[in-house]
mmCIF file of C-alpha atoms and ligand atoms in Angstrom:
data_model
loop_
_atom_site.group_PDB
_atom_site.id
_atom_site.type_symbol
_atom_site.label_atom_id
_atom_site.label_comp_id
_atom_site.label_asym_id
_atom_site.label_seq_id
_atom_site.Cartn_x
_atom_site.Cartn_y
_atom_site.Cartn_z
ATOM 1 C CA MET A 155 0.000 0.000 0.000
ATOM 2 C CA ALA A 156 2.741 2.409 0.996
ATOM 3 C CA LEU A 157 4.771 1.738 -2.147
ATOM 4 C CA TRP A 158 1.723 1.960 -4.325
ATOM 5 C CA TRP A 159 0.717 5.221 -2.691
ATOM 6 C CA ARG A 160 4.164 6.727 -3.171
ATOM 7 C CA ARG A 161 4.142 5.688 -6.799
ATOM 8 C CA CYS A 162 0.833 7.485 -7.255
ATOM 9 C CA CYS A 163 2.248 10.641 -5.754
ATOM 10 C CA PHE A 164 5.337 10.582 -7.959
ATOM 11 C CA SER A 165 3.242 10.249 -11.054
ATOM 12 C CA ARG A 166 2.955 13.037 -13.565
ATOM 13 C CA ALA A 167 -0.554 12.181 -14.802
ATOM 14 C CA PRO A 168 -2.977 15.101 -14.178
ATOM 15 C CA ALA A 169 -4.890 13.718 -11.212
ATOM 16 C CA PHE A 170 -1.777 12.225 -9.605
ATOM 17 C CA GLY A 171 0.091 15.485 -10.103
ATOM 18 C CA SER A 172 -2.772 17.350 -8.468
ATOM 19 C CA LEU A 173 -2.881 14.796 -5.699
ATOM 20 C CA ARG A 174 0.798 15.333 -5.051
ATOM 21 C CA SER A 175 0.529 19.117 -4.926
ATOM 22 C CA LEU A 176 -2.521 18.847 -2.678
ATOM 23 C CA LEU A 177 -0.605 16.607 -0.297
ATOM 24 C CA GLU A 178 2.435 18.833 -0.341
ATOM 25 C CA ALA A 179 0.260 21.801 0.508
ATOM 26 C CA GLU A 180 -1.783 20.103 3.214
ATOM 27 C CA GLY A 181 0.587 17.383 4.421
ATOM 28 C CA PRO A 182 2.422 19.345 7.074
ATOM 29 C CA ARG A 183 -0.870 20.442 8.607
ATOM 30 C CA LEU A 184 -2.509 17.036 8.674
ATOM 31 C CA GLY A 185 -2.795 15.546 12.077
ATOM 32 C CA SER A 186 -0.861 18.374 13.642
ATOM 33 C CA GLY A 187 -3.899 19.085 15.804
ATOM 34 C CA SER A 188 -3.716 21.346 18.763
ATOM 35 C CA ARG A 189 -1.158 19.418 20.766
ATOM 36 C CA ALA A 190 1.332 18.164 18.226
ATOM 37 C CA GLY A 191 4.250 20.251 17.042
ATOM 38 C CA ARG A 192 3.950 21.675 13.566
ATOM 39 C CA ALA A 193 7.709 21.322 13.109
ATOM 40 C CA VAL A 194 7.299 17.583 12.628
ATOM 41 C CA GLY A 195 4.720 18.107 9.932
ATOM 42 C CA GLY A 196 7.100 17.198 7.120
ATOM 43 C CA ALA A 197 8.073 13.922 8.716
ATOM 44 C CA GLU A 198 4.429 13.276 9.413
ATOM 45 C CA MET A 199 3.645 13.808 5.767
ATOM 46 C CA HIS A 200 6.341 11.355 4.822
ATOM 47 C CA TYR A 201 4.965 8.839 7.271
ATOM 48 C CA PHE A 202 1.616 9.275 5.628
ATOM 49 C CA LEU A 203 3.193 8.432 2.270
ATOM 50 C CA GLY A 204 5.138 5.415 3.434
ATOM 51 C CA ARG A 205 4.707 4.525 7.091
ATOM 52 C CA SER A 206 6.409 1.143 6.952
ATOM 53 C CA THR A 207 9.754 2.692 6.032
ATOM 54 C CA VAL A 208 10.131 4.902 9.041
ATOM 55 C CA LEU A 209 10.365 4.337 12.737
ATOM 56 C CA SER A 210 12.775 6.849 14.168
ATOM 57 C CA PHE A 211 13.295 10.524 13.680
ATOM 58 C CA PRO A 212 16.816 10.581 12.055
ATOM 59 C CA LYS A 213 15.698 7.983 9.527
ATOM 60 C CA ILE A 214 12.518 9.902 8.798
ATOM 61 C CA ARG A 215 14.479 13.037 8.143
ATOM 62 C CA SER A 216 16.814 11.417 5.612
ATOM 63 C CA ILE A 217 13.986 9.642 3.830
ATOM 64 C CA PHE A 218 11.944 12.817 3.763
ATOM 65 C CA LEU A 219 14.818 14.694 2.145
ATOM 66 C CA ARG A 220 15.237 11.895 -0.382
ATOM 67 C CA PHE A 221 11.547 12.056 -1.168
ATOM 68 C CA HIS A 222 11.845 15.725 -2.046
ATOM 69 C CA HIS A 223 14.856 14.975 -4.180
ATOM 70 C CA THR A 224 13.204 12.350 -6.293
ATOM 71 C CA THR A 225 9.776 13.786 -6.973
ATOM 72 C CA THR A 226 10.809 15.792 -10.012
ATOM 73 C CA SER A 227 12.727 13.039 -11.785
ATOM 74 C CA ARG A 228 10.217 10.185 -11.677
ATOM 75 C CA THR A 229 8.066 9.345 -14.664
ATOM 76 C CA CYS A 230 4.685 7.690 -14.808
ATOM 77 C CA SER A 231 3.731 4.394 -16.380
ATOM 78 C CA CYS A 232 0.598 6.053 -17.763
ATOM 79 C CA SER A 233 0.831 6.858 -21.459
ATOM 80 C CA LYS A 234 -1.099 10.116 -21.037
ATOM 81 C CA THR A 235 1.351 12.380 -19.260
ATOM 82 C CA VAL A 236 1.271 16.126 -19.025
ATOM 83 C CA THR A 237 3.385 18.722 -17.306
ATOM 84 C CA ASP A 238 2.683 19.542 -13.668
ATOM 85 C CA GLU A 239 2.316 23.206 -14.584
ATOM 86 C CA LYS A 240 -1.000 22.689 -16.359
ATOM 87 C CA PHE A 241 -2.789 21.448 -13.220
ATOM 88 C CA LYS A 242 -1.485 23.578 -10.406
ATOM 89 C CA ASP A 243 -4.766 23.789 -8.508
ATOM 90 C CA PRO A 244 -6.087 20.322 -7.628
ATOM 91 C CA PHE A 245 -9.280 21.828 -6.298
ATOM 92 C CA LYS A 246 -10.200 22.932 -9.839
ATOM 93 C CA LEU A 247 -9.838 19.402 -11.201
ATOM 94 C CA GLY A 248 -11.989 17.755 -8.546
ATOM 95 C CA ARG A 249 -14.495 20.556 -7.998
ATOM 96 C CA LYS A 250 -17.166 19.329 -10.386
ATOM 97 C CA ASP A 251 -17.060 15.860 -8.819
ATOM 98 C CA LEU A 252 -17.831 17.410 -5.450
ATOM 99 C CA LYS A 253 -20.656 19.682 -6.593
ATOM 100 C CA ASN A 254 -23.578 19.360 -4.119
ATOM 101 C CA LEU A 255 -21.385 17.311 -1.783
ATOM 102 C CA TYR A 256 -22.978 18.701 1.373
ATOM 103 C CA GLU A 257 -26.524 18.496 0.006
ATOM 104 C CA ASP A 258 -25.895 14.829 -0.762
ATOM 105 C CA ILE A 259 -24.474 14.234 2.701
ATOM 106 C CA LYS A 260 -27.588 15.803 4.226
ATOM 107 C CA LYS A 261 -29.726 13.424 2.144
ATOM 108 C CA GLU A 262 -27.919 10.553 3.880
ATOM 109 C CA LEU A 263 -28.853 11.964 7.294
ATOM 110 C CA LEU A 264 -32.446 10.813 7.321
ATOM 111 C CA VAL A 265 -33.436 12.032 10.765
ATOM 112 C CA SER A 266 -37.031 12.663 11.743
ATOM 113 C CA THR A 267 -36.190 14.521 14.972
ATOM 114 C CA ALA A 268 -35.627 18.199 14.181
ATOM 115 C CA GLU A 269 -33.004 18.724 16.884
ATOM 116 C CA LEU A 270 -30.945 15.657 15.987
ATOM 117 C CA ARG A 271 -31.096 16.662 12.326
ATOM 118 C CA GLU A 272 -29.843 20.157 13.128
ATOM 119 C CA MET A 273 -26.989 18.731 15.179
ATOM 120 C CA CYS A 274 -25.987 16.225 12.512
ATOM 121 C CA GLU A 275 -26.075 18.830 9.751
ATOM 122 C CA TYR A 276 -24.250 21.437 11.810
ATOM 123 C CA TYR A 277 -20.740 20.892 10.352
ATOM 124 C CA PHE A 278 -21.935 20.117 6.820
ATOM 125 C CA ASP A 279 -22.432 23.799 6.169
ATOM 126 C CA GLY A 280 -20.264 23.970 3.046
ATOM 127 C CA LYS A 281 -17.611 26.059 4.776
ATOM 128 C CA GLY A 282 -15.030 23.295 5.122
ATOM 129 C CA LYS A 283 -12.241 22.703 2.573
ATOM 130 C CA ALA A 284 -13.529 19.182 1.852
ATOM 131 C CA PHE A 285 -9.900 18.118 1.694
ATOM 132 C CA ARG A 286 -10.613 14.411 2.204
ATOM 133 C CA PRO A 287 -13.366 14.080 -0.416
ATOM 134 C CA MET A 288 -11.184 16.078 -2.809
ATOM 135 C CA ILE A 289 -8.231 13.752 -2.427
ATOM 136 C CA VAL A 290 -10.543 10.749 -2.847
ATOM 137 C CA VAL A 291 -12.055 11.961 -6.139
ATOM 138 C CA LEU A 292 -8.606 12.864 -7.454
ATOM 139 C CA MET A 293 -7.412 9.363 -6.657
ATOM 140 C CA ALA A 294 -10.540 7.939 -8.308
ATOM 141 C CA ARG A 295 -9.848 9.972 -11.444
ATOM 142 C CA ALA A 296 -6.218 8.895 -11.510
ATOM 143 C CA CYS A 297 -7.148 5.208 -11.136
ATOM 144 C CA ASN A 298 -9.883 5.417 -13.758
ATOM 145 C CA ILE A 299 -7.518 6.944 -16.287
ATOM 146 C CA HIS A 300 -4.972 4.202 -15.629
ATOM 147 C CA HIS A 301 -7.427 1.308 -15.659
ATOM 148 C CA ASN A 302 -10.283 2.271 -17.992
ATOM 149 C CA ASN A 303 -8.937 5.368 -19.704
ATOM 150 C CA SER A 304 -11.993 7.128 -18.292
ATOM 151 C CA GLY A 305 -11.911 10.710 -17.030
ATOM 152 C CA GLU A 306 -15.120 10.342 -15.027
ATOM 153 C CA VAL A 307 -15.609 9.507 -11.363
ATOM 154 C CA GLN A 308 -18.116 6.684 -10.838
ATOM 155 C CA ALA A 309 -21.119 7.246 -8.561
ATOM 156 C CA SER A 310 -19.882 4.618 -6.108
ATOM 157 C CA GLN A 311 -16.452 6.275 -5.982
ATOM 158 C CA ARG A 312 -18.122 9.586 -5.174
ATOM 159 C CA SER A 313 -20.022 7.762 -2.430
ATOM 160 C CA VAL A 314 -16.669 6.812 -0.898
ATOM 161 C CA ALA A 315 -15.744 10.524 -0.856
ATOM 162 C CA ILE A 316 -19.033 11.305 0.894
ATOM 163 C CA ILE A 317 -18.572 8.480 3.402
ATOM 164 C CA ALA A 318 -14.997 9.613 4.156
ATOM 165 C CA GLU A 319 -16.252 13.109 4.986
ATOM 166 C CA MET A 320 -19.036 11.695 7.153
ATOM 167 C CA ILE A 321 -16.701 9.408 9.125
ATOM 168 C CA HIS A 322 -14.279 12.295 9.572
ATOM 169 C CA THR A 323 -17.010 14.633 10.818
ATOM 170 C CA ALA A 324 -18.463 12.025 13.197
ATOM 171 C CA SER A 325 -15.008 11.550 14.675
ATOM 172 C CA LEU A 326 -14.604 15.307 15.171
ATOM 173 C CA VAL A 327 -17.946 15.554 16.974
ATOM 174 C CA HIS A 328 -16.766 12.830 19.364
ATOM 175 C CA ASP A 329 -13.287 14.298 19.616
ATOM 176 C CA ASP A 330 -14.686 17.636 20.761
ATOM 177 C CA VAL A 331 -16.525 15.851 23.565
ATOM 178 C CA ILE A 332 -13.318 14.067 24.619
ATOM 179 C CA ASP A 333 -11.306 17.303 24.431
ATOM 180 C CA ASP A 334 -14.095 19.382 25.941
ATOM 181 C CA ALA A 335 -13.541 21.773 23.031
ATOM 182 C CA ASN A 336 -15.711 24.813 22.665
ATOM 183 C CA SER A 337 -14.911 25.919 19.124
ATOM 184 C CA ARG A 338 -14.282 24.282 15.761
ATOM 185 C CA ARG A 339 -14.010 25.855 12.325
ATOM 186 C CA GLY A 340 -14.756 29.249 13.788
ATOM 187 C CA LYS A 341 -17.984 28.283 15.459
ATOM 188 C CA MET A 342 -19.180 26.726 18.691
ATOM 189 C CA THR A 343 -18.891 22.952 18.948
ATOM 190 C CA VAL A 344 -21.894 20.623 18.989
ATOM 191 C CA ASN A 345 -21.141 19.701 22.615
ATOM 192 C CA GLN A 346 -20.957 23.356 23.567
ATOM 193 C CA ILE A 347 -24.381 24.115 22.110
ATOM 194 C CA TRP A 348 -26.305 20.909 22.788
ATOM 195 C CA GLY A 349 -24.291 19.309 25.591
ATOM 196 C CA GLU A 350 -22.024 16.258 25.676
ATOM 197 C CA ARG A 351 -24.638 13.522 25.806
ATOM 198 C CA LYS A 352 -26.487 14.720 22.729
ATOM 199 C CA ALA A 353 -23.197 15.403 20.913
ATOM 200 C CA VAL A 354 -22.122 11.774 21.386
ATOM 201 C CA LEU A 355 -25.427 10.635 19.907
ATOM 202 C CA ALA A 356 -25.133 13.044 16.972
ATOM 203 C CA GLY A 357 -21.661 11.646 16.195
ATOM 204 C CA ASP A 358 -23.071 8.127 16.456
ATOM 205 C CA PHE A 359 -25.873 9.026 14.089
ATOM 206 C CA ILE A 360 -23.544 10.481 11.434
ATOM 207 C CA LEU A 361 -21.408 7.341 11.710
ATOM 208 C CA SER A 362 -24.438 5.068 11.361
ATOM 209 C CA ALA A 363 -25.611 7.011 8.279
ATOM 210 C CA ALA A 364 -22.127 6.608 6.802
ATOM 211 C CA SER A 365 -22.345 2.855 7.462
ATOM 212 C CA VAL A 366 -25.699 2.639 5.680
ATOM 213 C CA ALA A 367 -24.234 4.480 2.673
ATOM 214 C CA LEU A 368 -21.232 2.135 2.746
ATOM 215 C CA ALA A 369 -23.425 -0.957 2.790
ATOM 216 C CA ARG A 370 -25.338 0.453 -0.191
ATOM 217 C CA ILE A 371 -22.165 0.356 -2.309
ATOM 218 C CA GLY A 372 -22.450 -3.396 -1.878
ATOM 219 C CA ASN A 373 -18.782 -4.323 -2.151
ATOM 220 C CA THR A 374 -17.443 -6.303 0.811
ATOM 221 C CA THR A 375 -13.821 -5.314 0.153
ATOM 222 C CA ILE A 376 -14.717 -1.634 0.259
ATOM 223 C CA ILE A 377 -16.778 -2.202 3.404
ATOM 224 C CA SER A 378 -13.823 -3.909 5.040
ATOM 225 C CA VAL A 379 -11.318 -1.212 3.983
ATOM 226 C CA LEU A 380 -13.482 1.636 5.300
ATOM 227 C CA SER A 381 -14.418 -0.231 8.483
ATOM 228 C CA GLN A 382 -10.688 -0.445 9.200
ATOM 229 C CA VAL A 383 -10.666 3.353 9.224
ATOM 230 C CA ILE A 384 -13.212 3.442 12.054
ATOM 231 C CA GLU A 385 -11.170 0.973 14.073
ATOM 232 C CA ASP A 386 -8.005 3.002 13.440
ATOM 233 C CA LEU A 387 -9.677 6.253 14.486
ATOM 234 C CA VAL A 388 -10.703 4.781 17.802
ATOM 235 C CA ARG A 389 -7.304 3.150 18.377
ATOM 236 C CA GLY A 390 -5.531 6.383 17.379
ATOM 237 C CA GLU A 391 -7.598 8.455 19.765
ATOM 238 C CA PHE A 392 -6.934 5.866 22.455
ATOM 239 C CA LEU A 393 -3.164 5.963 21.757
ATOM 240 C CA GLN A 394 -3.309 9.709 22.229
ATOM 241 C CA LEU A 395 -4.405 9.177 25.796
ATOM 242 C CA GLY A 396 -1.067 7.473 26.547
ATOM 243 C CA SER A 397 2.628 8.223 25.996
ATOM 244 C CA LYS A 398 6.077 6.591 26.200
ATOM 245 C CA GLU A 399 9.063 7.310 28.429
ATOM 246 C CA ASN A 400 11.844 6.791 25.865
ATOM 247 C CA GLU A 401 12.230 9.467 23.169
ATOM 248 C CA ASN A 402 12.416 7.102 20.171
ATOM 249 C CA GLU A 403 9.497 5.085 21.462
ATOM 250 C CA ARG A 404 7.629 8.301 22.042
ATOM 251 C CA PHE A 405 8.134 9.386 18.446
ATOM 252 C CA ALA A 406 7.126 5.950 17.116
ATOM 253 C CA HIS A 407 4.065 6.156 19.339
ATOM 254 C CA TYR A 408 3.309 9.612 17.955
ATOM 255 C CA LEU A 409 3.607 8.370 14.373
ATOM 256 C CA GLU A 410 1.403 5.366 15.056
ATOM 257 C CA LYS A 411 -1.186 7.597 16.692
ATOM 258 C CA THR A 412 -1.044 10.030 13.774
ATOM 259 C CA PHE A 413 -1.356 7.312 11.162
ATOM 260 C CA LYS A 414 -4.415 5.906 12.875
ATOM 261 C CA LYS A 415 -6.054 9.228 13.691
ATOM 262 C CA THR A 416 -5.384 11.001 10.406
ATOM 263 C CA ALA A 417 -3.648 9.096 7.621
ATOM 264 C CA SER A 418 -5.665 5.891 7.759
ATOM 265 C CA LEU A 419 -8.858 7.635 6.688
ATOM 266 C CA ILE A 420 -7.185 9.238 3.691
ATOM 267 C CA ALA A 421 -5.097 6.225 2.644
ATOM 268 C CA ASN A 422 -7.923 3.708 3.022
ATOM 269 C CA SER A 423 -10.492 5.938 1.299
ATOM 270 C CA CYS A 424 -8.073 6.222 -1.612
ATOM 271 C CA LYS A 425 -7.573 2.463 -1.523
ATOM 272 C CA ALA A 426 -11.358 1.975 -1.551
ATOM 273 C CA VAL A 427 -11.882 3.938 -4.779
ATOM 274 C CA CYS A 428 -9.310 1.803 -6.557
ATOM 275 C CA PHE A 429 -11.420 -1.334 -6.219
ATOM 276 C CA HIS A 430 -14.118 0.246 -8.360
ATOM 277 C CA THR A 431 -11.790 0.303 -11.332
ATOM 278 C CA ARG A 432 -11.663 -3.492 -11.240
ATOM 279 C CA LEU A 433 -15.440 -3.810 -11.439
ATOM 280 C CA PRO A 434 -16.923 -4.385 -14.901
HETATM 281 C C1 LIG B 125 -8.995 15.343 16.015
HETATM 282 O O1 LIG B 125 -7.881 15.330 16.856
HETATM 283 C C2 LIG B 125 -9.623 13.982 16.058
HETATM 284 C C3 LIG B 125 -9.532 12.997 15.123
HETATM 285 C C4 LIG B 125 -8.826 13.221 13.845
HETATM 286 C C5 LIG B 125 -10.124 11.643 15.310
HETATM 287 C C6 LIG B 125 -10.923 11.434 16.580
HETATM 288 C C7 LIG B 125 -11.412 10.030 16.713
HETATM 289 C C8 LIG B 125 -12.266 9.601 17.659
HETATM 290 C C9 LIG B 125 -12.858 10.525 18.689
HETATM 291 C C10 LIG B 125 -12.679 8.158 17.704
HETATM 292 C C11 LIG B 125 -14.131 7.990 17.353
HETATM 293 C C12 LIG B 125 -14.292 7.772 15.901
HETATM 294 C C13 LIG B 125 -15.472 7.793 15.194
HETATM 295 C C14 LIG B 125 -15.463 7.386 13.789
HETATM 296 C C15 LIG B 125 -16.765 8.202 15.785
HETATM 297 P P1 LIG B 125 -7.286 16.587 17.591
HETATM 298 O O2 LIG B 125 -8.012 16.814 18.860
HETATM 299 O O3 LIG B 125 -5.832 16.348 17.689
HETATM 300 O O4 LIG B 125 -7.520 17.771 16.543
HETATM 301 P P2 LIG B 125 -8.460 19.033 16.662
HETATM 302 O O5 LIG B 125 -7.582 20.146 17.102
HETATM 303 O O6 LIG B 125 -8.980 19.236 15.252
HETATM 304 O O7 LIG B 125 -9.546 18.733 17.633
HETATM 305 MG MG1 LIG B 126 -9.613 17.832 19.418
#
């Protein structure tokens, strides 16, 4: 998975190129959260690209530098290659695939209780960057070009993007309860407005709606890949509650926590859209 992922990011095909620039722009911020140091962002990004290769900080640093060295010289196996310059803004390439993203998410949240509906819809206000869905549709496009020579994202691949955003949001609702946070994305948190008990239930509801949407795709491999994300999120959050005495162990622990809390969702959502390209 790690090797495959790195190969994707080195590629010069349009969607892969966009994917790479998107990661380079967002990578250092991913998983940095409120407690983690932003200085380690680069190493974190590298871990995200190839976690099995790194376990200690000096190694990470050298591999990270090597990564930056090699990105410009690699070529892609895809016959349709273009220069990176043409697709500088990945958000432009994936934007049409994500049109009505939040409306479609709200359609998944079939809640009859007005208050629960308001709570569940609270963060799907269209003000987020939709970074995760964007990266998922770019990966879908890249895979489709490689496998079927098709420039379109399939409906089920778009569903994966929607599900990824729903799982992510559910986890944030729960995380704010755990952290007793009072603001997120410039507004009050769900727990701050409605209280902790209702916030936990709202997070549960978003997660259950995501599970229903996942089951609707009807592919057991995709179900298993995305279910792994939920397990990783919980384990990652749990790891964050502990620490290690030794510095190297502490950094390994930090990387493991970060992979599970942040990278797993992105990597496994990208993995999930690749299975669609093998369907007839
Ligand atoms: C933000 O961390 C939190 C996460 C990325 C994941 C939280 C996961 C859980 C609470 C497990 C439950 C999972 C599900 C699917 C319901 P942070 O506090 O470091 O970042 P922040 O500053 O954005 O809050
Ligand atoms: Mg938090």
